[in-house]
Short mmCIF file of C-alpha atoms in Angstrom, two decimals:
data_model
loop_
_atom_site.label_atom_id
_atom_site.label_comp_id
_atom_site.label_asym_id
_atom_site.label_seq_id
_atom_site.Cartn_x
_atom_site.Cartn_y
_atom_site.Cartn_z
CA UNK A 1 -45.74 -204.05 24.85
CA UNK A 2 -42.17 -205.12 25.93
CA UNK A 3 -41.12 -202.83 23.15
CA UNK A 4 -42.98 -199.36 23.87
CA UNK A 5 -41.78 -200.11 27.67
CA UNK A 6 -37.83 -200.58 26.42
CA UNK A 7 -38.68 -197.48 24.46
CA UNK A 8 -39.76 -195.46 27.36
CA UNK A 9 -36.95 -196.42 29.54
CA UNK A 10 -34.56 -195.29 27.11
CA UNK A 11 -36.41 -191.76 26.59
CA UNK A 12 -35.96 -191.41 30.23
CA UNK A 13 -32.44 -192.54 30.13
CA UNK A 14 -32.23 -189.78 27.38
CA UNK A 15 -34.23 -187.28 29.28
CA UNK A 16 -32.27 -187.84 32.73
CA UNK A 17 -28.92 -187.78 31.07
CA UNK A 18 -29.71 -184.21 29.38
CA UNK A 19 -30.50 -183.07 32.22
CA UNK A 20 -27.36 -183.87 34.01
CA UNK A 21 -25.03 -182.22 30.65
CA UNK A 22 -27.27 -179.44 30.79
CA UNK A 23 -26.65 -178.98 34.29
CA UNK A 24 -22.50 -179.76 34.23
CA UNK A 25 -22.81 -177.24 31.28
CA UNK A 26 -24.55 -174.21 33.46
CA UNK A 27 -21.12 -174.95 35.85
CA UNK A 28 -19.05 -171.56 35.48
CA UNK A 29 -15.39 -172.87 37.08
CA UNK A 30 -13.28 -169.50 37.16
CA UNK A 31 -9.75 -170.30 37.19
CA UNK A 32 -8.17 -167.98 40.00
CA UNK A 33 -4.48 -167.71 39.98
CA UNK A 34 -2.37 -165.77 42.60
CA UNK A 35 1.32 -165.78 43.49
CA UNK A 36 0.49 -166.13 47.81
CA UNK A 37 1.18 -169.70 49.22
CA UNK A 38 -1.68 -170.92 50.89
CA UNK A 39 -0.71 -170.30 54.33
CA UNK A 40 -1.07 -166.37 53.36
CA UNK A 41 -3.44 -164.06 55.03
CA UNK A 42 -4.63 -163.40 51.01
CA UNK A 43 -5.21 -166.70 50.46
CA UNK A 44 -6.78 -167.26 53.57
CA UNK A 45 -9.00 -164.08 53.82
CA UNK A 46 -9.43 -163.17 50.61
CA UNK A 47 -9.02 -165.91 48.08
CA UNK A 48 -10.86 -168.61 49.97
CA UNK A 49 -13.90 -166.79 51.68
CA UNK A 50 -14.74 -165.21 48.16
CA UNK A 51 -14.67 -168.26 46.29
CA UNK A 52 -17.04 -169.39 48.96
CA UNK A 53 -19.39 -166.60 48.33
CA UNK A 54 -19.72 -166.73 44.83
CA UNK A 55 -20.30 -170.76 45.44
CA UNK A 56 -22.92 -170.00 47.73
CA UNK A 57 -25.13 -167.58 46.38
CA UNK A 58 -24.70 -169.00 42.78
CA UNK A 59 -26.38 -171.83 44.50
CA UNK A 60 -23.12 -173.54 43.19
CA UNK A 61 -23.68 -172.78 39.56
CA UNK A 62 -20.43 -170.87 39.59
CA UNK A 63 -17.07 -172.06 41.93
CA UNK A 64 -13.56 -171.42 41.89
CA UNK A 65 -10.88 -173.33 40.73
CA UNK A 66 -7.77 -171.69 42.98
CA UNK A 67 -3.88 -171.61 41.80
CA UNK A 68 -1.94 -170.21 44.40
CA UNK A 69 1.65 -169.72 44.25
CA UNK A 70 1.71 -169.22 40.57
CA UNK A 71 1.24 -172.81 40.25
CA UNK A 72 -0.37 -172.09 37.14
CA UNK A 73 2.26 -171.07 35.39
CA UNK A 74 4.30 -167.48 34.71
CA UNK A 75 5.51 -164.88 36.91
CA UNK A 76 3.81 -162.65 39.51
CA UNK A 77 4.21 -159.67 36.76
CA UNK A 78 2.44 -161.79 33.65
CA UNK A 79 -0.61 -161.95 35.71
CA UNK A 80 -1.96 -158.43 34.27
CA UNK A 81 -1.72 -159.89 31.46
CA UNK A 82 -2.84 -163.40 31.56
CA UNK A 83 -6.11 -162.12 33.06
CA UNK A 84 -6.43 -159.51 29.92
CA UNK A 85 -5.74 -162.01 27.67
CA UNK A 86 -8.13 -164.90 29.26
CA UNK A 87 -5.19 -167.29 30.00
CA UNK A 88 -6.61 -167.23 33.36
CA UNK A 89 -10.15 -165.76 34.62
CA UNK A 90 -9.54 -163.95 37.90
CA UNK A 91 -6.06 -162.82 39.24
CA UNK A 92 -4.77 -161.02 42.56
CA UNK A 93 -1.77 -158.85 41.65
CA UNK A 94 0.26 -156.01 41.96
CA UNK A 95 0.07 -153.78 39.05
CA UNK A 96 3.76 -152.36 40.09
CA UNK A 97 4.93 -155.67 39.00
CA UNK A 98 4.83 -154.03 35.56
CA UNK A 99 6.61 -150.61 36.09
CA UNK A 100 5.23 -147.71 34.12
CA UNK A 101 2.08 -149.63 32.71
CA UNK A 102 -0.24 -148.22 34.91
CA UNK A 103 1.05 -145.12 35.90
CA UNK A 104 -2.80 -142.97 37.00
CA UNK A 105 -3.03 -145.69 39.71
CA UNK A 106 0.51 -145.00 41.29
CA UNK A 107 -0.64 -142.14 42.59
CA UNK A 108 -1.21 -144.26 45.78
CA UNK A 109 1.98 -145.77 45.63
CA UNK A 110 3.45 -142.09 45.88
CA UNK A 111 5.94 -142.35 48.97
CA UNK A 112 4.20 -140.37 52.49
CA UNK A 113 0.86 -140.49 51.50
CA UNK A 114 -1.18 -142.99 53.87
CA UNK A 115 -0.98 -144.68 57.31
CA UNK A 116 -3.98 -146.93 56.89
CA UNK A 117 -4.49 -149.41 54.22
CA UNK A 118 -8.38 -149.29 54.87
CA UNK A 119 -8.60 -145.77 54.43
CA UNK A 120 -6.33 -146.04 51.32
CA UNK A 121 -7.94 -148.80 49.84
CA UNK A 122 -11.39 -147.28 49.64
CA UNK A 123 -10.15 -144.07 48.10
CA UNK A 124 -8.50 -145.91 45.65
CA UNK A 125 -11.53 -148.15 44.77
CA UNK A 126 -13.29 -144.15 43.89
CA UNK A 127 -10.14 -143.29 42.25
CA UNK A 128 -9.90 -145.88 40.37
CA UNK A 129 -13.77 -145.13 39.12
CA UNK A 130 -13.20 -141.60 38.21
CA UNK A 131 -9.30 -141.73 36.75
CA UNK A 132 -8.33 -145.16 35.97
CA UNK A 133 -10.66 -146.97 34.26
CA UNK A 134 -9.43 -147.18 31.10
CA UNK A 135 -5.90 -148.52 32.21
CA UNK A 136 -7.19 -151.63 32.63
CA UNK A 137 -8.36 -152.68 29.24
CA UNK A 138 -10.49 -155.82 28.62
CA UNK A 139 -10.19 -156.72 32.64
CA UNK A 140 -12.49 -156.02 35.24
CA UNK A 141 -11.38 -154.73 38.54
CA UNK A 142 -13.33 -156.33 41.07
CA UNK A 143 -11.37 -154.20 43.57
CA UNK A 144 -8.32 -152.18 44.18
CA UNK A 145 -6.70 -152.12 47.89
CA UNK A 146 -2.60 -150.96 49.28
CA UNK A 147 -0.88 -153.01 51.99
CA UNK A 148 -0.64 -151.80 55.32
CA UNK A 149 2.58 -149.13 55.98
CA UNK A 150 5.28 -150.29 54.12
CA UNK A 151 9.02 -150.25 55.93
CA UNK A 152 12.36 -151.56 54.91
CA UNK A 153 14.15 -154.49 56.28
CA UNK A 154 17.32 -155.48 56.41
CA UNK A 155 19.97 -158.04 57.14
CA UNK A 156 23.50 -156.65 58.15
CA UNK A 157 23.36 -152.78 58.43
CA UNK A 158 20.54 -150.64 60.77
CA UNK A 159 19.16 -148.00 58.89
CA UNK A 160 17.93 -145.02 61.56
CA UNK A 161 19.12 -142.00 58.95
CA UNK A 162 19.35 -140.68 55.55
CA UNK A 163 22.78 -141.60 55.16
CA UNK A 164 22.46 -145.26 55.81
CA UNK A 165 20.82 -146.41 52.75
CA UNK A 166 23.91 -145.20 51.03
CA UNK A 167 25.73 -148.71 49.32
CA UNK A 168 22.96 -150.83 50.15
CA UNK A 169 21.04 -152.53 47.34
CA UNK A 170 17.11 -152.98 48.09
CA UNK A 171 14.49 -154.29 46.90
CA UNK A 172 11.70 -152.49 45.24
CA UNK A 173 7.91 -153.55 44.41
CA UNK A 174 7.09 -150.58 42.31
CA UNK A 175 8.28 -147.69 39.93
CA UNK A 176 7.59 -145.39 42.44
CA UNK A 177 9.62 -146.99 45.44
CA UNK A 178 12.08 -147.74 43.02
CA UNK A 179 12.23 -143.25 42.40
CA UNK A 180 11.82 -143.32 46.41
CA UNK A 181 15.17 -145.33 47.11
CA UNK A 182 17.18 -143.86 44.89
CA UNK A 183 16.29 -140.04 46.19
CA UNK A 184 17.16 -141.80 49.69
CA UNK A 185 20.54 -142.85 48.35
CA UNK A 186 20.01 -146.38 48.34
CA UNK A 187 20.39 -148.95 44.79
CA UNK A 188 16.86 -150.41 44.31
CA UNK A 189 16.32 -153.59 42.75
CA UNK A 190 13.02 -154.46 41.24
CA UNK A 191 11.85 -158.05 42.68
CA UNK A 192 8.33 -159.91 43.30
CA UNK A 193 7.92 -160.32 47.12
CA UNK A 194 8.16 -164.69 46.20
CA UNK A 195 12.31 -163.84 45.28
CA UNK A 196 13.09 -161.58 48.04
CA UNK A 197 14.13 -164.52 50.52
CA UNK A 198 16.21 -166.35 48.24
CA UNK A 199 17.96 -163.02 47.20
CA UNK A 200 18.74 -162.32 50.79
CA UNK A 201 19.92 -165.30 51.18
CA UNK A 202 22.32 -165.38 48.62
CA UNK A 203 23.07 -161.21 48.59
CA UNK A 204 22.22 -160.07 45.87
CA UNK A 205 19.95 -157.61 47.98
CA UNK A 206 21.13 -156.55 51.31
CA UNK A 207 17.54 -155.32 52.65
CA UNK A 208 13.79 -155.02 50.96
CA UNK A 209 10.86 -153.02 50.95
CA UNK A 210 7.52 -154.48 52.01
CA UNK A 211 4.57 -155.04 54.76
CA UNK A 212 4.11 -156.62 57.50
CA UNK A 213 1.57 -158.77 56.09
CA UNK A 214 3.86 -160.64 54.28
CA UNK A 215 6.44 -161.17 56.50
CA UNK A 216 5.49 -164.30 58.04
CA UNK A 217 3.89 -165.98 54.68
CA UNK A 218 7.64 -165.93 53.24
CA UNK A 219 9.87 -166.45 55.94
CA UNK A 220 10.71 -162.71 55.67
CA UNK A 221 11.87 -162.49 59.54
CA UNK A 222 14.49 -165.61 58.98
CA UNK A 223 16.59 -163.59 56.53
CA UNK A 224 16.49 -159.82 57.69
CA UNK A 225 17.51 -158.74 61.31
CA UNK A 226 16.48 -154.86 61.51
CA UNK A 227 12.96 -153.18 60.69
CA UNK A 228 13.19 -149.67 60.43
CA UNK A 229 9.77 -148.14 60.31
CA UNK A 230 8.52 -144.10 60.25
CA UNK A 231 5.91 -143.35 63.44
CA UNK A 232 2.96 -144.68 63.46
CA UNK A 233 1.43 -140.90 63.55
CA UNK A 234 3.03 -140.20 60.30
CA UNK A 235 2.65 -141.24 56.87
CA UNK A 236 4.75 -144.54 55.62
CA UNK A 237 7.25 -144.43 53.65
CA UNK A 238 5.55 -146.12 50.87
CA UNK A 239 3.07 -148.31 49.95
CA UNK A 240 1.89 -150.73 46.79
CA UNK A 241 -1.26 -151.04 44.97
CA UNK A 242 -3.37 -154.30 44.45
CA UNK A 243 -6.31 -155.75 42.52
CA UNK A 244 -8.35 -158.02 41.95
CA UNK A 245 -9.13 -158.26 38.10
CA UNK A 246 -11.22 -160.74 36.32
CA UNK A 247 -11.32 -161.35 32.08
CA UNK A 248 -13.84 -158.87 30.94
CA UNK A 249 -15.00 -161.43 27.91
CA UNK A 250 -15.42 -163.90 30.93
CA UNK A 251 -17.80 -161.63 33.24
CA UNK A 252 -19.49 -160.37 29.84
CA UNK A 253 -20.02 -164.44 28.67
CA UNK A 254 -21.52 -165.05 31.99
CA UNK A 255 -25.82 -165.46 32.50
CA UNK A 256 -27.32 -162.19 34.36
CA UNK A 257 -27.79 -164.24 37.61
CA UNK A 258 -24.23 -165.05 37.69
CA UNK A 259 -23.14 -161.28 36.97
CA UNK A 260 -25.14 -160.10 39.83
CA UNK A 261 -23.08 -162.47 42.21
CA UNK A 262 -19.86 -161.12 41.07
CA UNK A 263 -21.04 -157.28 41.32
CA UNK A 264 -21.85 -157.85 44.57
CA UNK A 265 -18.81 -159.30 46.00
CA UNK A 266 -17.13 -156.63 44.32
CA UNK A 267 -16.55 -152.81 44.41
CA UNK A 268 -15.49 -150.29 47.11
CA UNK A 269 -17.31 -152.32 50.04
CA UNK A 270 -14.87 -155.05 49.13
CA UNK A 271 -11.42 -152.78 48.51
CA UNK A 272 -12.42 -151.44 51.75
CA UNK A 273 -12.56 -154.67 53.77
CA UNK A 274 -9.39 -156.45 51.88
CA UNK A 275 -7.40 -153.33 53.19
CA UNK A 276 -8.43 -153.60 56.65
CA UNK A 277 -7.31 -156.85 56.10
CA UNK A 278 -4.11 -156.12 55.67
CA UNK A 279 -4.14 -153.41 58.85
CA UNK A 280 -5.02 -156.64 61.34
CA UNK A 281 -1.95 -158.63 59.84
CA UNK A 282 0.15 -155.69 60.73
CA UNK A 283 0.44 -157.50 64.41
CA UNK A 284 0.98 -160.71 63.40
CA UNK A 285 3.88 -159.68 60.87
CA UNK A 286 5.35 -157.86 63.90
CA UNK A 287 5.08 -161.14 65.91
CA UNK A 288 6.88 -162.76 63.73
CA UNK A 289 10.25 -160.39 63.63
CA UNK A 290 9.64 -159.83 67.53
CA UNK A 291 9.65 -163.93 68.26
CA UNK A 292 12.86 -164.18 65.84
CA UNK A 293 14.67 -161.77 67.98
CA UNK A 294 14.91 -159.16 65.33
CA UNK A 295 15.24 -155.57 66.27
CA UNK A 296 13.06 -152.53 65.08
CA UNK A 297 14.05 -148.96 64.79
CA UNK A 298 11.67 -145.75 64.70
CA UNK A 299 12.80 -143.16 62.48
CA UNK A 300 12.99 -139.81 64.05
CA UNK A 301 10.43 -136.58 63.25
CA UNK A 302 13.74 -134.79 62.21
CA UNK A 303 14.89 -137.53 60.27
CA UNK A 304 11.46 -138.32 58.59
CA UNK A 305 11.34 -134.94 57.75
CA UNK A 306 14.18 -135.22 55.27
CA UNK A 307 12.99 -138.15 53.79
CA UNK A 308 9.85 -136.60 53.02
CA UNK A 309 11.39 -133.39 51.78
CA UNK A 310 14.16 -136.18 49.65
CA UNK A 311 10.98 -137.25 47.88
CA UNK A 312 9.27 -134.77 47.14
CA UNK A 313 10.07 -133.86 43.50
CA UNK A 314 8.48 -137.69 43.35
CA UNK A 315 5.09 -135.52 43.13
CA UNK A 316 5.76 -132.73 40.60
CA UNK A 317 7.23 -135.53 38.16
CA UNK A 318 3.87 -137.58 38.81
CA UNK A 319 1.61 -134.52 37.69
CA UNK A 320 4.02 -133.54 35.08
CA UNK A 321 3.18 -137.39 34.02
CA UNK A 322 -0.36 -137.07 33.84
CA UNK A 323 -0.22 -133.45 32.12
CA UNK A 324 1.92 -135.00 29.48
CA UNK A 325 -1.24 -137.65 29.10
CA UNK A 326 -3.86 -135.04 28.67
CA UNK A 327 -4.99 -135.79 32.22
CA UNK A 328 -5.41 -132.84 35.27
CA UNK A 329 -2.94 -134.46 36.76
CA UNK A 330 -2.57 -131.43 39.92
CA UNK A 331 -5.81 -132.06 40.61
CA UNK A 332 -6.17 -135.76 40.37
CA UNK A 333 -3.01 -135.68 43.09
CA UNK A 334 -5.34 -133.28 45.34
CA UNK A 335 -8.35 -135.77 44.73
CA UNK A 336 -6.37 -138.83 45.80
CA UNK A 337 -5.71 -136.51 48.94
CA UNK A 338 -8.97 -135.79 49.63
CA UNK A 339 -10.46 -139.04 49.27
CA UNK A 340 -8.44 -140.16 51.93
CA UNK A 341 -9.27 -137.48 53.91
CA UNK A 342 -12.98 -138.30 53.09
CA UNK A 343 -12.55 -142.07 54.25
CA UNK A 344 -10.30 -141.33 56.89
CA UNK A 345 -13.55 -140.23 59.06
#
């Protein structure tokens, strides 16, 4: 009797011990790598809050394991690729890290085209559907968003005109605003926002392009002095494209329930909100230049004018571009127009 008792109490043992492998074993941990420190607005508003989601309505079958900074190894611009190749499972990135790789998307990172990163950020989420699909192989795009009106900074020289960029080396964060310094006379340098501080420091750059959104989250404001900015009732002078991929052989390996989790923290609703995102940091970038005494400077309507008309031939070589690929590429440049338009109302 002792014996069938022992016996049962080991069955159950069994049983209860299967039970907790199968369950550790239904776990999905994506590893989610990004190159923000964790005091940035991404991180905070993005990063965090979604990992949450997917935790909580996977009824915590499915969680995030979160390496910010690149603490998990490479550089901002491997991150394409470490999420196509699996090395990591879900990345936030700039796809201008990797100049000429993705070239239908750069069609928002075309210099005067936006004012509004929400408005931008949805029509590139449909833009992305219809044109750009297939740039992105074996990744998912979860969503697509631009920062909020891009201006350029700088440390020992005011730029108000044309002729001011002339001698001064900036930094660049894509192809495109690479084309769009040079037309303006300036030397661009091609950098990841996490080395513009130390290169200011040192001077190898006198000045950089970015947003105000990530001003604060790299000390930005401590090494530049001037902010020279087009009118808020015009277009910005540039602006840089984002996603937010995941491994498609990840997604596809996952159980229905957990697919329906991502898809719906995912998609234009998403690219929509992340970009409005970036619009509310606008402020708090400011702040930050405005508290370190730094000065700002409004280009003129005359002046913008000639920048605009500097950069145009930035348009005719980006449809020749996508002629050259087989693709409508006058067209696709009108859609992109229209479908901020269309979300602009």
């Amino acid at each position: 009797m002792a014996l069938k008792v022992r016996m049962v109490q080991v069955a159950a043992a069994a049983l209860t011990l299967a039970g907790v492998a199968s369950a550790q074993a239904q776990e999905v941990v994506l590893k989610l790598h990004h190159m923000w420190p964790t005091v940035a607005m991404g991180h905070k508003r993005v990063v965090e809050p979604w990992c949450e989601a997917i935790a909580k309505d996977s009824g915590n079958k499915m969680r995030c394991q979160i390496l910010p900074a690149m603490t998990g190894g490479g550089s901002p611009a491997q991150l394409v690729d470490r999420v196509k190749d699996g090395v990591d499972d879900v990345v936030l990135t700039l796809p201008g890290y990797t100049p000429g790789r993705f070239p239908i998307m750069e069609a928002f990172e075309l210099p005067f085209m936006t004012n509004n990163a929400e408005v931008a950020s949805a029509a590139a989420w449909d833009f992305y559907q219809k044109y750009a699909t297939k740039e992105f192989t074996d990744t998912k795009i979860l969503a697509t968003w631009v920062h909020d009106p891009g201006f350029v900074s700088t440390s020992g020289k005011q730029i108000a005109k044309m002729a001011d960029f002339r001698g001064l080396k900036i930094r660049a964060a894509s192809r495109q605003s690479t084309k769009l310094l040079s037309r303006l006379g300036a030397t661009p340098v091609g950098m990841p926002i996490p080395a513009v501080a130390d290169a200011m420091t040192k001077g190898t750059i006198d000045g950089f392009l970015t947003a105000w959104e990530i001003i604060p989250s790299f000390k930005l404001q401590e090494v530049s002095k001037f902010h020279t900015e087009i009118d808020d009732n015009r277009p910005s002078m540039f602006t840089a494209g984002f996603v937010f991929a995941m491994n498609q052989a990840k997604y596809d390996s996952l159980p229905a329930d957990l697919k329906k989790v991502i898809d719906k923290h995912s998609g234009g609703g998403l690219s929509r909100t992340i970009g409005r995102y970036w619009d509310e940091a606008t402020a708090v970038g400011q702040k930050a230049a405005k508290d370190r005494g730094n000065t700002f400077i409004k280009v003129s309507a005359e002046e913008t004018d000639r920048w605009i008309k500097a950069s145009a031939p930035l348009y005719d070589e980006w449809v020749a571009d996508m002629d050259k690929r087989g693709l409508p590429g006058k067209q696709m440049l009108q859609d992109a127009r229209d479908l901020i338009k269309k979300h602009s109302k």
